[in-house]
CSV table of C-alpha atoms in Angstrom, one decimal:
chain,number,residue,atom,x,y,z
A,687,MET,CA,140.8,254.9,97.0
A,688,LYS,CA,138.5,255.0,93.9
A,689,ARG,CA,134.8,255.2,94.8
A,690,SER,CA,132.8,252.3,93.5
A,691,SER,CA,130.1,252.8,90.8
A,692,SER,CA,127.3,251.9,93.2
A,693,ASN,CA,128.5,254.5,95.7
A,694,ILE,CA,128.6,257.2,92.9
A,695,ALA,CA,125.1,256.1,91.8
A,696,PHE,CA,123.9,256.5,95.4
A,697,LEU,CA,125.4,260.0,95.5
A,698,SER,CA,122.9,261.1,92.9
A,699,VAL,CA,120.1,259.6,95.0
A,700,ALA,CA,121.2,261.5,98.1
A,701,SER,CA,121.7,264.8,96.2
A,702,ASN,CA,118.3,264.6,94.5
A,703,SER,CA,116.6,263.8,97.8
A,704,LEU,CA,118.0,267.1,99.2
A,705,VAL,CA,117.1,269.1,96.1
A,706,VAL,CA,113.5,267.7,96.0
A,707,LEU,CA,113.1,268.5,99.7
A,708,LEU,CA,114.3,272.1,99.2
A,709,LYS,CA,112.1,272.7,96.1
A,710,VAL,CA,108.9,271.3,97.6
A,711,SER,CA,109.3,273.3,100.8
A,712,VAL,CA,110.1,276.6,99.0
A,713,GLY,CA,107.4,275.9,96.4
A,714,ILE,CA,104.7,275.6,99.1
A,715,LEU,CA,106.1,278.6,101.0
A,716,THR,CA,106.3,280.9,98.0
A,717,GLY,CA,103.2,279.6,96.2
A,718,SER,CA,105.2,279.4,93.0
A,719,ILE,CA,103.8,276.9,90.5
A,720,ALA,CA,107.1,277.0,88.6
A,721,VAL,CA,109.0,275.9,91.6
A,722,LEU,CA,106.5,273.2,92.4
A,723,SER,CA,106.7,272.0,88.8
A,724,GLU,CA,110.5,271.9,89.1
A,725,ALA,CA,110.1,270.0,92.3
A,726,ILE,CA,108.1,267.3,90.5
A,727,HIS,CA,110.7,267.2,87.8
A,728,SER,CA,113.4,266.7,90.4
A,729,ALA,CA,111.2,264.0,92.1
A,730,LEU,CA,111.2,262.1,88.8
A,731,ASP,CA,115.0,262.5,88.7
A,732,LEU,CA,115.2,261.1,92.2
A,733,LEU,CA,113.2,258.0,91.0
A,734,ALA,CA,115.5,257.7,88.0
A,735,SER,CA,118.6,258.0,90.2
A,736,PHE,CA,117.2,255.2,92.4
A,737,ILE,CA,116.5,253.0,89.4
A,738,ALA,CA,120.1,253.6,88.2
A,739,PHE,CA,121.5,252.8,91.6
A,740,ILE,CA,119.7,249.4,91.7
A,741,SER,CA,120.5,248.6,88.0
A,742,VAL,CA,124.2,249.2,88.4
A,743,LYS,CA,124.3,246.9,91.4
A,744,VAL,CA,122.3,244.2,89.6
A,745,SER,CA,124.1,244.5,86.2
A,746,GLY,CA,127.4,244.0,88.0
A,747,LYS,CA,126.4,240.5,89.1
A,748,PRO,CA,128.3,237.6,87.4
A,749,ALA,CA,126.5,235.2,85.0
A,750,ASP,CA,124.6,232.4,86.7
A,751,ASP,CA,122.6,229.3,85.8
A,752,ASP,CA,119.4,231.3,85.1
A,753,HIS,CA,121.3,234.2,83.4
A,754,PRO,CA,124.2,232.6,81.4
A,755,TYR,CA,124.7,235.9,79.5
A,756,GLY,CA,124.9,238.0,82.6
A,757,HIS,CA,122.6,240.8,83.9
A,758,GLY,CA,123.8,243.6,81.6
A,759,LYS,CA,120.4,244.3,80.0
A,760,ILE,CA,119.0,245.6,83.3
A,761,GLU,CA,120.9,248.8,82.5
A,762,ASN,CA,119.2,249.1,79.1
A,763,ILE,CA,115.8,248.6,80.8
A,764,SER,CA,116.7,251.2,83.4
A,765,GLY,CA,117.9,253.7,80.8
A,766,THR,CA,114.7,253.2,78.8
A,767,ILE,CA,112.5,253.8,81.9
A,768,GLU,CA,114.5,256.9,82.9
A,769,THR,CA,114.1,258.3,79.4
A,770,LEU,CA,110.3,257.8,79.5
A,771,LEU,CA,110.3,259.6,82.9
A,772,ILE,CA,112.0,262.6,81.2
A,773,TYR,CA,109.1,262.6,78.7
A,774,VAL,CA,106.6,262.5,81.6
A,775,ALA,CA,108.5,265.4,83.3
A,776,GLY,CA,108.5,267.5,80.1
A,777,ILE,CA,104.7,267.0,79.5
A,778,TRP,CA,104.0,267.8,83.1
A,779,ILE,CA,106.1,271.0,83.0
A,780,ILE,CA,104.3,272.1,79.8
A,781,TYR,CA,100.9,271.5,81.3
A,782,GLU,CA,101.7,273.6,84.4
A,783,CYS,CA,103.2,276.3,82.3
A,784,VAL,CA,100.1,276.5,80.1
A,785,HIS,CA,98.0,276.6,83.2
A,786,LYS,CA,100.1,279.5,84.5
A,787,LEU,CA,99.8,281.4,81.2
A,788,ILE,CA,96.0,281.2,81.5
A,789,SER,CA,95.8,281.9,85.2
A,790,PRO,CA,98.9,283.9,86.3
A,791,GLU,CA,99.6,284.0,90.1
A,792,PRO,CA,101.9,286.3,92.1
A,793,ILE,CA,105.0,284.8,93.7
A,794,LYS,CA,105.8,285.3,97.4
A,795,LEU,CA,109.4,285.7,98.5
A,796,PRO,CA,110.9,285.5,95.0
A,797,LEU,CA,114.5,285.9,96.3
A,798,LEU,CA,114.1,282.7,98.3
A,799,ALA,CA,112.7,280.8,95.3
A,800,ILE,CA,115.6,282.1,93.1
A,801,GLY,CA,118.2,281.1,95.7
A,802,VAL,CA,116.9,277.6,95.9
A,803,MET,CA,116.8,277.2,92.1
A,804,LEU,CA,120.4,278.3,91.8
A,805,LEU,CA,121.5,276.1,94.7
A,806,GLY,CA,119.7,273.1,93.2
A,807,ALA,CA,121.4,273.8,89.9
A,808,LEU,CA,124.8,273.9,91.5
A,809,ILE,CA,124.4,270.7,93.4
A,810,ASN,CA,123.1,268.7,90.5
A,811,PHE,CA,125.8,270.1,88.1
A,812,VAL,CA,128.6,268.9,90.4
A,813,VAL,CA,127.0,265.5,90.9
A,814,SER,CA,126.1,265.1,87.2
A,815,ARG,CA,129.8,265.6,86.3
A,816,ILE,CA,130.9,263.0,88.8
A,817,VAL,CA,128.2,260.5,87.6
A,818,ASN,CA,128.9,261.1,83.9
A,819,LYS,CA,132.7,260.6,84.4
A,820,GLU,CA,132.0,257.2,86.1
A,821,ALA,CA,129.4,256.3,83.4
A,822,ASN,CA,132.0,256.8,80.7
A,823,ARG,CA,134.6,254.9,82.6
A,824,ILE,CA,132.5,251.8,82.9
A,825,ASN,CA,130.3,252.4,79.8
A,826,SER,CA,127.1,252.3,81.8
A,827,VAL,CA,123.9,253.2,80.0
A,828,ALA,CA,121.9,253.6,83.2
A,829,MET,CA,124.5,256.0,84.7
A,830,LYS,CA,124.7,258.0,81.5
A,831,SER,CA,120.9,258.4,81.6
A,832,ASN,CA,121.1,259.3,85.3
A,833,ALA,CA,123.8,261.9,84.6
A,834,PHE,CA,121.6,263.4,81.8
A,835,HIS,CA,118.7,263.5,84.2
A,836,LEU,CA,120.8,265.5,86.6
A,837,LEU,CA,122.0,267.8,83.9
A,838,THR,CA,118.5,268.5,82.6
A,839,ASP,CA,117.6,269.4,86.2
A,840,VAL,CA,120.4,272.0,86.1
A,841,TYR,CA,119.0,273.6,82.9
A,842,THR,CA,115.5,273.6,84.1
A,843,SER,CA,116.4,275.0,87.5
A,844,LEU,CA,118.5,277.8,85.9
A,845,GLY,CA,115.6,278.5,83.5
A,846,VAL,CA,113.1,278.8,86.4
A,847,GLY,CA,115.6,280.9,88.4
A,848,LEU,CA,116.1,283.2,85.4
A,849,SER,CA,112.4,283.5,84.8
A,850,LEU,CA,111.8,284.4,88.4
A,851,ILE,CA,114.5,287.1,88.2
A,852,LEU,CA,112.9,288.5,85.1
A,853,VAL,CA,109.4,288.4,86.6
A,854,ALA,CA,110.7,290.1,89.7
A,855,VAL,CA,112.4,292.9,87.8
A,856,THR,CA,109.9,293.5,85.0
A,857,GLY,CA,106.6,292.2,86.4
A,858,TRP,CA,106.0,290.2,83.2
A,859,THR,CA,104.5,287.1,84.6
A,860,PHE,CA,104.2,285.5,81.2
A,861,LEU,CA,108.0,285.0,80.9
A,862,ASP,CA,108.0,282.3,83.6
A,863,PRO,CA,105.8,279.8,81.7
A,864,ILE,CA,107.2,280.6,78.3
A,865,ILE,CA,110.8,279.8,79.4
A,866,GLY,CA,109.5,276.7,81.2
A,867,ILE,CA,107.9,275.4,78.0
A,868,ALA,CA,111.1,276.0,76.0
A,869,LEU,CA,113.1,274.1,78.5
A,870,ALA,CA,110.6,271.2,78.6
A,871,LEU,CA,110.8,270.8,74.8
A,872,TYR,CA,114.6,270.9,75.0
A,873,ILE,CA,114.9,268.1,77.5
A,874,MET,CA,112.4,266.0,75.6
A,875,ILE,CA,114.4,266.3,72.4
A,876,GLU,CA,117.6,265.4,74.3
A,877,ALA,CA,115.8,262.4,75.8
A,878,THR,CA,115.1,261.1,72.4
A,879,LYS,CA,118.8,260.8,71.8
A,880,LEU,CA,119.2,258.7,75.0
A,881,MET,CA,116.3,256.5,74.0
A,882,LYS,CA,118.2,255.6,70.8
A,883,GLU,CA,121.1,254.4,72.9
A,884,ALA,CA,119.2,252.6,75.6
A,885,PHE,CA,116.4,250.8,73.8
A,886,PRO,CA,118.0,249.1,70.7
A,887,PRO,CA,120.0,246.6,72.8
A,888,LEU,CA,116.8,245.3,74.2
A,889,LEU,CA,116.1,244.1,70.7
A,890,ASP,CA,119.6,242.7,70.3
A,891,ALA,CA,120.5,245.4,67.8
A,892,ARG,CA,124.1,245.1,66.5
A,893,LEU,CA,126.9,247.5,67.5
A,894,ASN,CA,127.2,250.6,65.4
A,895,LYS,CA,129.3,250.6,62.2
A,896,SER,CA,132.3,252.3,63.7
A,897,GLU,CA,132.4,249.8,66.6
A,898,GLU,CA,132.1,246.8,64.3
A,899,GLU,CA,134.9,248.2,62.1
A,900,GLU,CA,137.1,248.4,65.2
A,901,VAL,CA,136.4,244.7,65.8
A,902,PHE,CA,137.3,243.9,62.1
A,903,GLN,CA,140.5,245.9,62.4
A,904,ALA,CA,141.5,243.8,65.4
A,905,ILE,CA,140.7,240.5,63.5
A,906,ARG,CA,142.5,241.6,60.4
A,907,THR,CA,145.7,241.9,62.3
A,908,PHE,CA,145.9,238.1,61.9
A,909,GLN,CA,144.5,237.9,58.3
A,910,SER,CA,147.5,236.0,57.1
A,911,GLU,CA,146.7,233.1,59.5
A,912,TYR,CA,143.0,232.6,58.5
A,913,ILE,CA,141.0,232.5,55.3
A,914,GLU,CA,137.9,234.4,56.0
A,915,ILE,CA,135.2,235.4,58.6
A,916,GLN,CA,131.6,234.2,58.4
A,917,CYS,CA,128.4,234.5,60.4
A,918,PHE,CA,129.6,237.7,62.1
A,919,LYS,CA,127.2,238.9,64.8
A,920,THR,CA,127.3,241.5,67.5
A,921,ARG,CA,125.0,242.9,70.2
A,922,ARG,CA,125.2,244.9,73.4
A,923,ALA,CA,123.9,244.3,76.9
A,924,GLY,CA,124.5,247.2,79.3
A,925,ALA,CA,128.2,247.8,79.4
A,926,HIS,CA,129.0,244.5,77.7
A,927,GLU,CA,129.5,243.7,74.0
A,928,HIS,CA,128.8,240.2,72.7
A,929,ILE,CA,130.8,239.3,69.5
A,930,ASP,CA,130.4,236.0,67.7
A,931,PHE,CA,131.8,234.8,64.4
A,932,HIS,CA,133.1,231.7,62.5
A,933,LEU,CA,136.8,231.7,61.7
A,934,ILE,CA,137.5,229.8,58.5
A,935,VAL,CA,141.1,228.4,58.8
A,936,PRO,CA,143.3,226.2,56.5
A,937,PRO,CA,142.3,222.5,57.0
A,938,GLU,CA,145.9,221.4,57.6
A,939,ASN,CA,146.3,223.6,60.7
A,940,SER,CA,146.5,221.8,64.1
A,941,ILE,CA,143.9,222.2,66.8
A,942,LYS,CA,146.7,223.7,69.0
A,943,SER,CA,147.6,226.4,66.5
A,944,ILE,CA,144.0,227.3,65.8
A,945,HIS,CA,143.3,227.6,69.5
A,946,HIS,CA,146.3,229.8,69.9
A,947,LEU,CA,145.1,232.0,67.0
A,948,CYS,CA,141.7,232.4,68.6
A,949,ASP,CA,143.2,233.4,71.9
A,950,ARG,CA,145.3,236.1,70.2
A,951,ILE,CA,142.3,237.4,68.3
A,952,GLU,CA,140.3,237.6,71.5
A,953,ASP,CA,143.1,239.4,73.3
A,954,LYS,CA,143.3,241.9,70.4
A,955,ILE,CA,139.6,242.6,70.4
A,956,LEU,CA,139.6,243.0,74.2
A,957,GLU,CA,142.2,245.8,73.8
A,958,LYS,CA,139.4,247.8,72.2
A,959,PHE,CA,136.4,246.4,74.1
A,960,PRO,CA,137.6,245.2,77.6
A,961,ASN,CA,134.1,244.2,78.6
A,962,ALA,CA,133.4,242.1,75.5
A,963,HIS,CA,132.3,238.5,75.5
A,964,ILE,CA,133.7,236.8,72.4
A,965,MET,CA,132.7,233.5,70.9
A,966,ILE,CA,134.9,232.3,68.0
A,967,HIS,CA,133.9,229.1,66.1
A,968,PRO,CA,136.9,227.9,64.1
A,969,GLU,CA,136.0,225.9,61.0
A,970,PRO,CA,138.3,224.2,58.5
A,971,ASP,CA,138.0,225.6,55.0
A,972,GLY,CA,135.6,223.5,52.8
A,973,LEU,CA,133.7,222.0,55.7
A,974,GLN,CA,131.1,224.8,55.7
A,975,GLU,CA,130.2,224.0,52.1
A,976,ARG,CA,129.0,220.4,52.9
């Protein structure tokens, strides 16, 4: 039986809870600022996972009287919040790393800290693959953001683990914060890409050019049966596309034939965009000029 999206979203909540508990405990035990910083990063990931879990459940609700267009935008709100949390995590990591460059401190039980970093990276890598696969299947912005959160945690955990190994072998304590700063900058750059996907739908931005071209290709399948397309508009809300346009048809066509044409156009578009909400306004040629 295929696991539901909400169950997979909850999996990331459970895995992050375990990882945060391990990192906080070991960070306190070893006195490693790097590990504690990574624990804070993971705690933000945990919050992001919880937000994604809630948003996936809410966005899946059907349209109602108060929300006639559904609840899809909750995913875009969630994705935007999660991206902002990535920025917060990056800034915090840089702050802690700079502090450690200025005031280096010895690390107790480095092997324990290294082991926890590698274990946390492994757990989050496996969970991120599962979440990302489901996010792509249902086209969920919130789950994509959550999967990326988990993946950035993998990179930062590996980076901290590697820096701890280098510090233990060479005694060069400056390597730890330098690697931490590099990783923080990396995840902030990647977060910017996520923001570009999550935020524009909140402003009802249109689908991208390639997606709109796919819609036009579907419509053009029936170009011998209509005259032209006008007032073409698109937007996205979560995993759902909204596509509206006027279909200019020959004035002598019957209502029945026009209705049948609209149904076939909708079916063709749905082959490419199964979650789309399509509104076609048929209009006899010449009427729009009055």
